[in-house]
Amino acid sequence: MTRLRQHTTTLHADVLVVGAGPAGLALSLLLLRSGVRVALVERSTSLSREFCGEILQPGGQRILDQLGALDGARLRGGRTLHGFQVMERDRKLLDIDYRRLEAPYNRLLALPRRHLLDELLGLVARLPGFEYLPGYAVTSLSVTEGRCTGAVVTRLGTRRMHIRAAAVVAADGRFSKTRSLAGIGVGRTDGLDRESVWFTPPAPGRPTRRVRVHRAGDAALLVHDTFPDRLRIGWVLPHGSWNDVVSRGVADVRGRLTRAAPHLEDVLNEHLVSLSDLVRRDVFAAQASEWVRDGLVLIGDAAHTHGPLSVHGVDLALQDAAVLHPVLLDALSAGDCSRARLARYEQARRPAAEAVARTQRGQAKLFFGSGRRASSLLRAAATGMTSRTPVGGHITNRIAYGISPVDVRTDLLTGPFTGTVVRPASSGAVERLAS
């Protein structure tokens, strides 16, 4: 058997971003519009993401709007939702109405991940200084005297490239290869591991106009509208229970889901005909032990992972990018991408991620609690009280924008970068790939 010879080329950038998800693309757009050269590596050759979170809170919508990406993404197709509810049969345990917020972000937005990514990639692809490498996987990090100075990436095991950069940003998700290569612990949180299965049946004329979580004993059902006229249904189960589900068969699944959400009985009977209609994913919460090192930064799910019922994953990723943007510009201008210089990003964002994690632990008690009648009635009474008072408005605003609302530093989106990045001497050919 003939072994294919690998030919290594070298590419130089100011910043290497790993992962073309919301965090990686938003950060690339911010940096490029500040004149920074960016190389973006994405393991997949497609931007399709199967059953990733697609709910955008107002905070994330505002950041996309400031980036000039919100309207274009919505025009590709999305669904406006009025609020978030937790249900037990027909009783509301929690009712958050986003319409009480200040316009224009007084809503939730169900935006398919592909629509968001296509819009962001379309914007970055037009800018100078951008190199996009789809189908390339990071195989090793380059470290010089303890400082990350780039990475080696390969495509299909035959094309090899060494990317040299002043900083590497890991935006490659909850199973981040970059984080693993750096030897940084994932920091999984005990007690929040779950399994989830997802189903997207057609439901024309059946809009929920809400994100609803239906309590179902030790499980929960997440339901919301999705583009174009479907329902997105996520069934969150105790960890390790999937094999039992499989052994009981699809009829048992339909019965359990119908008991949690009786109004969906006809949709489930018509469209859930086989277990192959369900897509299974593990759910866990985590906080990486470190978010920054010399020349290396973790953002989005690579730094912190949250379960789907928190409906904050995309927003946290976009907020990370917006906060890291001025910190990176400052570091590049100073020619110093040290941990000490980058630490301001982690100091600003870790509390926000921890706040969502605390909320998720509270949600676990609400969604997967004992379900005793007295407890449920007390929760319902408390919810009704807060939803009619200024306290309810404060709670809604905090959920919508986080503990520290984030805005894009639009004053820094000025075009050519005028800093003093130390650029390594060129060596080898540069391979430019079409986006």
Tab-separated table of C-alpha atoms in Angstrom:
chain	number	residue	atom	x	y	z
A	1	MET	CA	0.000	0.000	0.000
A	2	THR	CA	1.389	3.421	-0.985
A	3	ARG	CA	1.486	5.937	1.835
A	4	LEU	CA	0.488	9.456	0.852
A	5	ARG	CA	3.205	11.992	1.609
A	6	GLN	CA	2.079	14.993	3.654
A	7	HIS	CA	3.164	18.376	2.376
A	8	THR	CA	3.198	21.091	5.028
A	9	THR	CA	2.479	24.717	4.210
A	10	THR	CA	2.663	27.651	6.583
A	11	LEU	CA	0.012	30.306	7.072
A	12	HIS	CA	0.446	33.437	9.196
A	13	ALA	CA	-2.394	35.195	10.974
A	14	ASP	CA	-2.801	37.522	13.924
A	15	VAL	CA	-5.432	35.253	15.483
A	16	LEU	CA	-6.273	31.613	14.801
A	17	VAL	CA	-9.899	30.781	15.632
A	18	VAL	CA	-10.811	27.094	15.894
A	19	GLY	CA	-14.483	26.349	15.276
A	20	ALA	CA	-16.999	28.021	12.942
A	21	GLY	CA	-19.900	28.065	15.373
A	22	PRO	CA	-21.613	31.228	16.656
A	23	ALA	CA	-18.705	32.134	18.965
A	24	GLY	CA	-15.970	31.565	16.396
A	25	LEU	CA	-17.727	33.331	13.532
A	26	ALA	CA	-18.867	36.295	15.653
A	27	LEU	CA	-15.361	36.787	17.038
A	28	SER	CA	-13.863	36.497	13.544
A	29	LEU	CA	-16.258	39.159	12.274
A	30	LEU	CA	-15.416	41.505	15.145
A	31	LEU	CA	-11.661	41.087	14.696
A	32	LEU	CA	-11.759	41.415	10.920
A	33	ARG	CA	-13.785	44.615	11.169
A	34	SER	CA	-11.042	45.912	13.475
A	35	GLY	CA	-8.419	45.100	10.821
A	36	VAL	CA	-7.019	41.942	12.436
A	37	ARG	CA	-5.941	39.033	10.219
A	38	VAL	CA	-7.925	35.918	11.125
A	39	ALA	CA	-7.544	32.255	10.155
A	40	LEU	CA	-10.685	30.232	10.918
A	41	VAL	CA	-10.408	26.445	11.067
A	42	GLU	CA	-13.529	24.267	11.010
A	43	ARG	CA	-13.367	20.482	11.220
A	44	SER	CA	-16.565	19.984	9.222
A	45	THR	CA	-16.882	20.816	5.541
A	46	SER	CA	-20.486	21.859	6.173
A	47	LEU	CA	-22.106	24.347	8.524
A	48	SER	CA	-24.990	21.967	9.219
A	49	ARG	CA	-25.423	21.290	12.934
A	50	GLU	CA	-27.781	18.557	14.040
A	51	PHE	CA	-30.073	19.562	16.903
A	52	CYS	CA	-27.966	22.369	18.302
A	53	GLY	CA	-29.639	25.034	20.397
A	54	GLU	CA	-31.392	27.644	18.288
A	55	ILE	CA	-33.138	29.897	20.831
A	56	LEU	CA	-31.777	33.442	20.917
A	57	GLN	CA	-32.397	35.544	23.999
A	58	PRO	CA	-32.690	39.348	23.621
A	59	GLY	CA	-29.066	39.782	24.676
A	60	GLY	CA	-27.831	37.640	21.812
A	61	GLN	CA	-30.171	39.322	19.351
A	62	ARG	CA	-28.801	42.731	20.317
A	63	ILE	CA	-25.216	41.607	19.714
A	64	LEU	CA	-26.131	40.200	16.298
A	65	ASP	CA	-27.915	43.454	15.480
A	66	GLN	CA	-24.835	45.456	16.432
A	67	LEU	CA	-22.820	43.177	14.142
A	68	GLY	CA	-25.243	43.795	11.275
A	69	ALA	CA	-26.201	40.113	11.173
A	70	LEU	CA	-29.619	39.904	12.831
A	71	ASP	CA	-31.887	41.057	10.009
A	72	GLY	CA	-30.148	38.914	7.408
A	73	ALA	CA	-30.285	35.830	9.606
A	74	ARG	CA	-33.986	36.352	10.323
A	75	LEU	CA	-34.742	36.779	6.629
A	76	ARG	CA	-33.278	33.310	6.057
A	77	GLY	CA	-36.070	32.016	8.301
A	78	GLY	CA	-36.882	32.117	11.999
A	79	ARG	CA	-39.822	32.112	14.412
A	80	THR	CA	-40.687	34.782	16.961
A	81	LEU	CA	-41.674	33.466	20.402
A	82	HIS	CA	-43.366	35.509	23.121
A	83	GLY	CA	-42.094	33.829	26.241
A	84	PHE	CA	-40.891	30.874	28.298
A	85	GLN	CA	-43.193	28.654	30.353
A	86	VAL	CA	-42.848	25.630	32.602
A	87	MET	CA	-45.953	23.486	32.580
A	88	GLU	CA	-47.339	20.645	34.651
A	89	ARG	CA	-50.275	19.384	32.625
A	90	ASP	CA	-52.314	22.579	32.121
A	91	ARG	CA	-50.874	24.416	35.148
A	92	LYS	CA	-48.146	27.038	34.676
A	93	LEU	CA	-45.322	26.722	37.187
A	94	LEU	CA	-43.386	29.519	35.522
A	95	ASP	CA	-44.498	32.120	32.976
A	96	ILE	CA	-42.001	34.656	31.632
A	97	ASP	CA	-43.506	37.067	29.115
A	98	TYR	CA	-40.810	38.746	27.017
A	99	ARG	CA	-43.276	41.225	25.569
A	100	ARG	CA	-42.918	43.301	28.716
A	101	LEU	CA	-39.309	44.070	27.749
A	102	GLU	CA	-38.310	47.136	25.765
A	103	ALA	CA	-38.621	46.796	21.970
A	104	PRO	CA	-37.177	45.733	19.575
A	105	TYR	CA	-35.794	42.759	21.505
A	106	ASN	CA	-38.972	41.974	23.435
A	107	ARG	CA	-39.139	38.386	22.186
A	108	LEU	CA	-37.317	35.113	21.910
A	109	LEU	CA	-36.169	34.077	18.459
A	110	ALA	CA	-36.009	30.482	17.222
A	111	LEU	CA	-33.328	30.723	14.561
A	112	PRO	CA	-32.042	27.534	12.907
A	113	ARG	CA	-28.310	27.262	13.532
A	114	ARG	CA	-27.543	26.933	9.826
A	115	HIS	CA	-29.269	30.256	9.095
A	116	LEU	CA	-27.209	32.036	11.747
A	117	LEU	CA	-23.920	30.495	10.629
A	118	ASP	CA	-24.561	31.131	6.928
A	119	GLU	CA	-25.255	34.797	7.617
A	120	LEU	CA	-22.154	35.269	9.766
A	121	LEU	CA	-19.916	33.409	7.317
A	122	GLY	CA	-21.283	35.468	4.438
A	123	LEU	CA	-20.276	38.635	6.280
A	124	VAL	CA	-16.752	37.541	7.233
A	125	ALA	CA	-16.009	36.087	3.792
A	126	ARG	CA	-16.248	39.576	2.242
A	127	LEU	CA	-13.580	41.087	4.484
A	128	PRO	CA	-9.840	41.311	3.799
A	129	GLY	CA	-7.432	39.380	5.972
A	130	PHE	CA	-9.692	36.308	6.319
A	131	GLU	CA	-8.587	32.730	5.684
A	132	TYR	CA	-11.242	30.010	6.005
A	133	LEU	CA	-10.167	26.379	6.218
A	134	PRO	CA	-13.186	24.039	6.220
A	135	GLY	CA	-12.495	20.344	6.685
A	136	TYR	CA	-9.309	20.952	8.676
A	137	ALA	CA	-8.863	19.476	12.161
A	138	VAL	CA	-6.384	20.670	14.772
A	139	THR	CA	-3.847	17.903	15.416
A	140	SER	CA	-1.371	19.721	17.662
A	141	LEU	CA	-0.734	23.088	19.270
A	142	SER	CA	2.508	24.976	18.725
A	143	VAL	CA	4.060	26.066	22.016
A	144	THR	CA	7.187	28.191	22.367
A	145	GLU	CA	8.591	28.783	25.861
A	146	GLY	CA	5.209	27.996	27.392
A	147	ARG	CA	3.277	30.283	25.017
A	148	CYS	CA	0.812	29.023	22.408
A	149	THR	CA	2.004	30.317	19.035
A	150	GLY	CA	-0.332	28.522	16.648
A	151	ALA	CA	-1.390	25.037	15.634
A	152	VAL	CA	-0.888	22.287	13.091
A	153	VAL	CA	-4.054	21.367	11.201
A	154	THR	CA	-4.710	18.583	8.714
A	155	ARG	CA	-7.359	17.873	6.107
A	156	LEU	CA	-8.324	14.252	5.437
A	157	GLY	CA	-4.971	13.178	6.840
A	158	THR	CA	-3.161	14.220	3.642
A	159	ARG	CA	-2.971	18.022	3.626
A	160	ARG	CA	-1.065	19.563	6.502
A	161	MET	CA	-0.755	23.218	7.452
A	162	HIS	CA	1.104	25.027	10.200
A	163	ILE	CA	-0.752	28.170	11.240
A	164	ARG	CA	1.323	30.658	13.196
A	165	ALA	CA	-0.576	33.266	15.213
A	166	ALA	CA	-0.163	35.663	18.119
A	167	ALA	CA	-3.214	34.072	19.789
A	168	VAL	CA	-5.274	30.901	19.372
A	169	VAL	CA	-8.970	30.963	20.300
A	170	ALA	CA	-10.693	27.647	20.992
A	171	ALA	CA	-14.325	27.967	19.895
A	172	ASP	CA	-14.727	24.303	18.983
A	173	GLY	CA	-17.530	23.298	21.304
A	174	ARG	CA	-18.144	21.198	24.379
A	175	PHE	CA	-15.894	18.378	23.134
A	176	SER	CA	-13.144	20.862	22.225
A	177	LYS	CA	-10.085	19.179	20.705
A	178	THR	CA	-8.099	22.362	21.251
A	179	ARG	CA	-8.886	22.344	24.966
A	180	SER	CA	-7.944	18.668	25.151
A	181	LEU	CA	-4.618	19.227	23.351
A	182	ALA	CA	-3.844	21.999	25.834
A	183	GLY	CA	-4.482	19.594	28.716
A	184	ILE	CA	-7.196	21.780	30.246
A	185	GLY	CA	-9.807	19.949	32.305
A	186	VAL	CA	-13.409	20.061	31.099
A	187	GLY	CA	-14.761	20.528	34.650
A	188	ARG	CA	-17.980	18.528	34.385
A	189	THR	CA	-20.555	19.296	37.079
A	190	ASP	CA	-21.819	16.257	38.957
A	191	GLY	CA	-25.548	15.653	39.151
A	192	LEU	CA	-26.562	17.500	35.963
A	193	ASP	CA	-25.747	14.773	33.431
A	194	ARG	CA	-28.777	13.921	31.337
A	195	GLU	CA	-29.668	12.326	28.053
A	196	SER	CA	-31.815	14.028	25.455
A	197	VAL	CA	-33.600	12.888	22.328
A	198	TRP	CA	-34.903	15.291	19.699
A	199	PHE	CA	-37.757	15.178	17.242
A	200	THR	CA	-38.882	17.824	14.716
A	201	PRO	CA	-42.301	16.915	13.320
A	202	PRO	CA	-44.284	19.070	10.884
A	203	ALA	CA	-47.070	20.986	12.635
A	204	PRO	CA	-48.632	23.506	10.235
A	205	GLY	CA	-51.155	25.730	11.959
A	206	ARG	CA	-50.013	24.596	15.418
A	207	PRO	CA	-47.690	27.373	16.641
A	208	THR	CA	-46.887	27.454	20.359
A	209	ARG	CA	-45.457	31.009	20.242
A	210	ARG	CA	-43.625	30.018	23.418
A	211	VAL	CA	-40.760	27.908	24.618
A	212	ARG	CA	-42.496	25.427	26.879
A	213	VAL	CA	-41.014	22.893	29.271
A	214	HIS	CA	-43.476	20.186	30.292
A	215	ARG	CA	-42.670	18.375	33.524
A	216	ALA	CA	-42.858	14.618	33.175
A	217	GLY	CA	-41.809	12.987	36.441
A	218	ASP	CA	-38.058	12.433	36.315
A	219	ALA	CA	-37.951	13.755	32.737
A	220	ALA	CA	-38.950	16.941	30.924
A	221	LEU	CA	-40.204	17.847	27.483
A	222	LEU	CA	-38.981	21.016	25.724
A	223	VAL	CA	-41.276	22.237	22.933
A	224	HIS	CA	-41.116	25.295	20.696
A	225	ASP	CA	-41.865	26.392	17.135
A	226	THR	CA	-39.117	26.129	14.575
A	227	PHE	CA	-38.775	27.222	10.971
A	228	PRO	CA	-40.651	26.795	8.715
A	229	ASP	CA	-43.757	25.182	10.255
A	230	ARG	CA	-42.460	22.507	12.586
A	231	LEU	CA	-42.210	21.830	16.283
A	232	ARG	CA	-38.887	21.154	17.935
A	233	ILE	CA	-39.366	18.621	20.718
A	234	GLY	CA	-36.580	17.689	23.121
A	235	TRP	CA	-37.094	14.919	25.668
A	236	VAL	CA	-34.593	15.207	28.539
A	237	LEU	CA	-34.128	11.990	30.521
A	238	PRO	CA	-32.079	10.746	33.455
A	239	HIS	CA	-28.571	9.764	32.421
A	240	GLY	CA	-28.264	6.115	31.429
A	241	SER	CA	-31.966	5.570	30.750
A	242	TRP	CA	-31.837	5.393	26.946
A	243	ASN	CA	-31.297	1.635	26.777
A	244	ASP	CA	-34.452	1.116	28.807
A	245	VAL	CA	-36.331	3.445	26.460
A	246	VAL	CA	-35.151	1.451	23.456
A	247	SER	CA	-36.183	-1.831	25.037
A	248	ARG	CA	-39.739	-0.575	25.564
A	249	GLY	CA	-40.234	0.523	21.965
A	250	VAL	CA	-41.680	3.500	20.129
A	251	ALA	CA	-45.262	2.984	21.351
A	252	ASP	CA	-44.118	3.424	24.935
A	253	VAL	CA	-42.237	6.603	23.962
A	254	ARG	CA	-45.344	8.043	22.300
A	255	GLY	CA	-47.365	7.268	25.405
A	256	ARG	CA	-44.899	8.920	27.762
A	257	LEU	CA	-44.610	12.030	25.623
A	258	THR	CA	-48.389	12.262	25.233
A	259	ARG	CA	-48.885	12.088	28.993
A	260	ALA	CA	-46.477	15.017	29.396
A	261	ALA	CA	-48.059	17.072	26.585
A	262	PRO	CA	-51.571	15.737	25.792
A	263	HIS	CA	-52.219	18.462	23.208
A	264	LEU	CA	-49.501	16.925	21.010
A	265	GLU	CA	-51.075	13.467	20.874
A	266	ASP	CA	-52.148	13.698	17.228
A	267	VAL	CA	-48.762	15.038	16.091
A	268	LEU	CA	-46.920	12.288	17.959
A	269	ASN	CA	-49.213	9.523	16.680
A	270	GLU	CA	-48.839	10.653	13.081
A	271	HIS	CA	-45.134	11.430	12.905
A	272	LEU	CA	-43.323	9.465	15.621
A	273	VAL	CA	-43.440	6.020	14.017
A	274	SER	CA	-39.949	4.691	14.737
A	275	LEU	CA	-37.173	5.229	17.261
A	276	SER	CA	-35.033	6.227	14.276
A	277	ASP	CA	-37.122	9.428	14.153
A	278	LEU	CA	-35.358	10.489	17.352
A	279	VAL	CA	-31.838	11.936	17.538
A	280	ARG	CA	-30.026	11.250	20.802
A	281	ARG	CA	-27.529	13.563	22.505
A	282	ASP	CA	-25.807	13.560	25.884
A	283	VAL	CA	-26.417	16.574	28.104
A	284	PHE	CA	-23.972	17.812	30.701
A	285	ALA	CA	-22.865	20.997	32.410
A	286	ALA	CA	-19.212	21.965	32.702
A	287	GLN	CA	-16.822	24.825	33.431
A	288	ALA	CA	-13.279	24.419	32.105
A	289	SER	CA	-10.622	24.695	34.790
A	290	GLU	CA	-8.820	27.453	32.833
A	291	TRP	CA	-10.118	29.793	30.155
A	292	VAL	CA	-6.882	31.608	29.289
A	293	ARG	CA	-3.215	30.779	28.983
A	294	ASP	CA	-0.344	32.559	27.302
A	295	GLY	CA	-1.516	32.854	23.697
A	296	LEU	CA	-4.625	30.695	24.198
A	297	VAL	CA	-8.271	31.522	24.984
A	298	LEU	CA	-11.388	29.339	25.361
A	299	ILE	CA	-14.816	30.740	24.485
A	300	GLY	CA	-18.365	29.425	24.179
A	301	ASP	CA	-18.985	25.759	24.921
A	302	ALA	CA	-15.241	25.085	24.950
A	303	ALA	CA	-15.081	27.162	28.147
A	304	HIS	CA	-18.515	26.466	29.650
A	305	THR	CA	-21.246	24.016	28.704
A	306	HIS	CA	-24.907	24.223	29.697
A	307	GLY	CA	-27.875	21.951	29.153
A	308	PRO	CA	-30.536	22.640	26.490
A	309	LEU	CA	-33.219	23.611	29.001
A	310	SER	CA	-31.252	26.712	29.981
A	311	VAL	CA	-31.800	28.128	26.425
A	312	HIS	CA	-28.753	30.375	26.883
A	313	GLY	CA	-25.980	28.573	24.999
A	314	VAL	CA	-25.947	30.683	21.825
A	315	ASP	CA	-26.257	33.936	23.743
A	316	LEU	CA	-23.368	33.126	26.066
A	317	ALA	CA	-21.204	32.290	23.061
A	318	LEU	CA	-21.994	35.605	21.356
A	319	GLN	CA	-21.415	37.529	24.587
A	320	ASP	CA	-18.049	35.797	25.053
A	321	ALA	CA	-17.005	36.930	21.580
A	322	ALA	CA	-18.109	40.520	22.210
A	323	VAL	CA	-16.231	40.721	25.526
A	324	LEU	CA	-13.069	39.035	24.203
A	325	HIS	CA	-12.887	41.333	21.158
A	326	PRO	CA	-11.525	44.489	22.911
A	327	VAL	CA	-9.345	42.398	25.228
A	328	LEU	CA	-7.679	40.721	22.248
A	329	LEU	CA	-7.249	44.026	20.437
A	330	ASP	CA	-5.505	45.463	23.475
A	331	ALA	CA	-3.228	42.428	23.735
A	332	LEU	CA	-2.378	42.493	20.020
A	333	SER	CA	-1.666	46.228	20.138
A	334	ALA	CA	0.709	45.703	23.048
A	335	GLY	CA	2.357	42.697	21.379
A	336	ASP	CA	1.551	40.795	24.567
A	337	CYS	CA	-1.012	37.965	24.410
A	338	SER	CA	-0.003	36.686	27.827
A	339	ARG	CA	-2.363	35.091	30.298
A	340	ALA	CA	-2.116	38.191	32.486
A	341	ARG	CA	-3.229	40.391	29.591
A	342	LEU	CA	-6.073	38.074	28.536
A	343	ALA	CA	-7.339	37.436	32.060
A	344	ARG	CA	-9.782	40.361	31.893
A	345	TYR	CA	-11.948	38.300	29.541
A	346	GLU	CA	-12.244	35.387	31.972
A	347	GLN	CA	-12.789	37.699	34.917
A	348	ALA	CA	-15.699	39.315	33.101
A	349	ARG	CA	-17.322	36.200	31.676
A	350	ARG	CA	-16.862	33.420	34.217
A	351	PRO	CA	-19.362	34.974	36.677
A	352	ALA	CA	-21.968	35.151	33.906
A	353	ALA	CA	-21.464	31.488	33.021
A	354	GLU	CA	-21.591	30.521	36.695
A	355	ALA	CA	-24.869	32.434	37.107
A	356	VAL	CA	-26.417	30.402	34.290
A	357	ALA	CA	-25.067	27.217	35.897
A	358	ARG	CA	-26.726	28.149	39.192
A	359	THR	CA	-29.974	28.812	37.365
A	360	GLN	CA	-29.666	25.439	35.692
A	361	ARG	CA	-29.319	23.715	39.042
A	362	GLY	CA	-32.489	25.465	40.180
A	363	GLN	CA	-34.204	24.450	36.965
A	364	ALA	CA	-33.264	20.840	37.618
A	365	LYS	CA	-35.189	20.979	40.890
A	366	LEU	CA	-38.170	22.592	39.172
A	367	PHE	CA	-38.172	20.416	36.059
A	368	PHE	CA	-37.194	17.098	37.619
A	369	GLY	CA	-38.489	17.493	41.182
A	370	SER	CA	-40.874	15.287	43.096
A	371	GLY	CA	-43.927	16.847	41.498
A	372	ARG	CA	-45.894	16.808	44.779
A	373	ARG	CA	-49.099	18.785	44.466
A	374	ALA	CA	-48.405	21.166	47.355
A	375	SER	CA	-44.948	22.022	46.017
A	376	SER	CA	-46.312	22.646	42.530
A	377	LEU	CA	-49.093	24.894	43.801
A	378	LEU	CA	-46.640	26.950	45.831
A	379	ARG	CA	-44.417	27.413	42.796
A	380	ALA	CA	-47.418	28.405	40.681
A	381	ALA	CA	-48.582	30.943	43.289
A	382	ALA	CA	-45.105	32.475	43.576
A	383	THR	CA	-44.782	32.641	39.809
A	384	GLY	CA	-48.137	34.376	39.442
A	385	MET	CA	-47.160	36.952	42.026
A	386	THR	CA	-43.806	37.833	40.480
A	387	SER	CA	-45.178	37.968	36.937
A	388	ARG	CA	-47.567	40.744	37.979
A	389	THR	CA	-45.039	42.891	39.874
A	390	PRO	CA	-41.866	44.892	39.137
A	391	VAL	CA	-39.927	41.941	40.559
A	392	GLY	CA	-41.138	39.894	37.605
A	393	GLY	CA	-39.881	42.522	35.192
A	394	HIS	CA	-36.450	42.494	36.838
A	395	ILE	CA	-36.285	38.705	36.662
A	396	THR	CA	-37.298	38.715	33.002
A	397	ASN	CA	-34.683	41.349	32.151
A	398	ARG	CA	-31.957	39.392	33.938
A	399	ILE	CA	-32.846	36.187	32.111
A	400	ALA	CA	-32.968	38.053	28.797
A	401	TYR	CA	-29.640	39.889	29.098
A	402	GLY	CA	-27.701	38.104	31.858
A	403	ILE	CA	-26.205	39.481	35.051
A	404	SER	CA	-23.944	41.823	33.062
A	405	PRO	CA	-25.497	42.966	29.766
A	406	VAL	CA	-22.974	42.946	26.927
A	407	ASP	CA	-22.679	45.296	23.964
A	408	VAL	CA	-20.343	45.224	20.986
A	409	ARG	CA	-17.592	47.824	21.103
A	410	THR	CA	-18.701	49.328	17.812
A	411	ASP	CA	-16.198	52.155	18.258
A	412	LEU	CA	-13.465	49.593	17.628
A	413	LEU	CA	-14.917	48.438	14.298
A	414	THR	CA	-12.845	50.960	12.401
A	415	GLY	CA	-11.216	48.958	9.612
A	416	PRO	CA	-7.419	48.564	9.292
A	417	PHE	CA	-5.673	47.478	12.468
A	418	THR	CA	-3.029	49.983	13.618
A	419	GLY	CA	-1.480	48.001	16.455
A	420	THR	CA	2.011	46.533	16.749
A	421	VAL	CA	1.483	42.793	16.299
A	422	VAL	CA	4.827	40.997	16.171
A	423	ARG	CA	4.603	39.024	12.924
A	424	PRO	CA	6.807	35.940	12.512
A	425	ALA	CA	9.035	35.760	9.466
A	426	SER	CA	7.334	34.138	6.475
A	427	SER	CA	8.343	30.619	5.540
A	428	GLY	CA	6.758	28.237	3.083
A	429	ALA	CA	3.812	28.713	0.808
A	430	VAL	CA	0.470	30.113	1.911
A	431	GLU	CA	-2.532	28.084	0.843
A	432	ARG	CA	-5.617	30.231	0.304
A	433	LEU	CA	-8.916	28.342	0.370
A	434	ALA	CA	-12.181	29.582	-1.015
A	435	SER	CA	-14.933	30.043	1.525
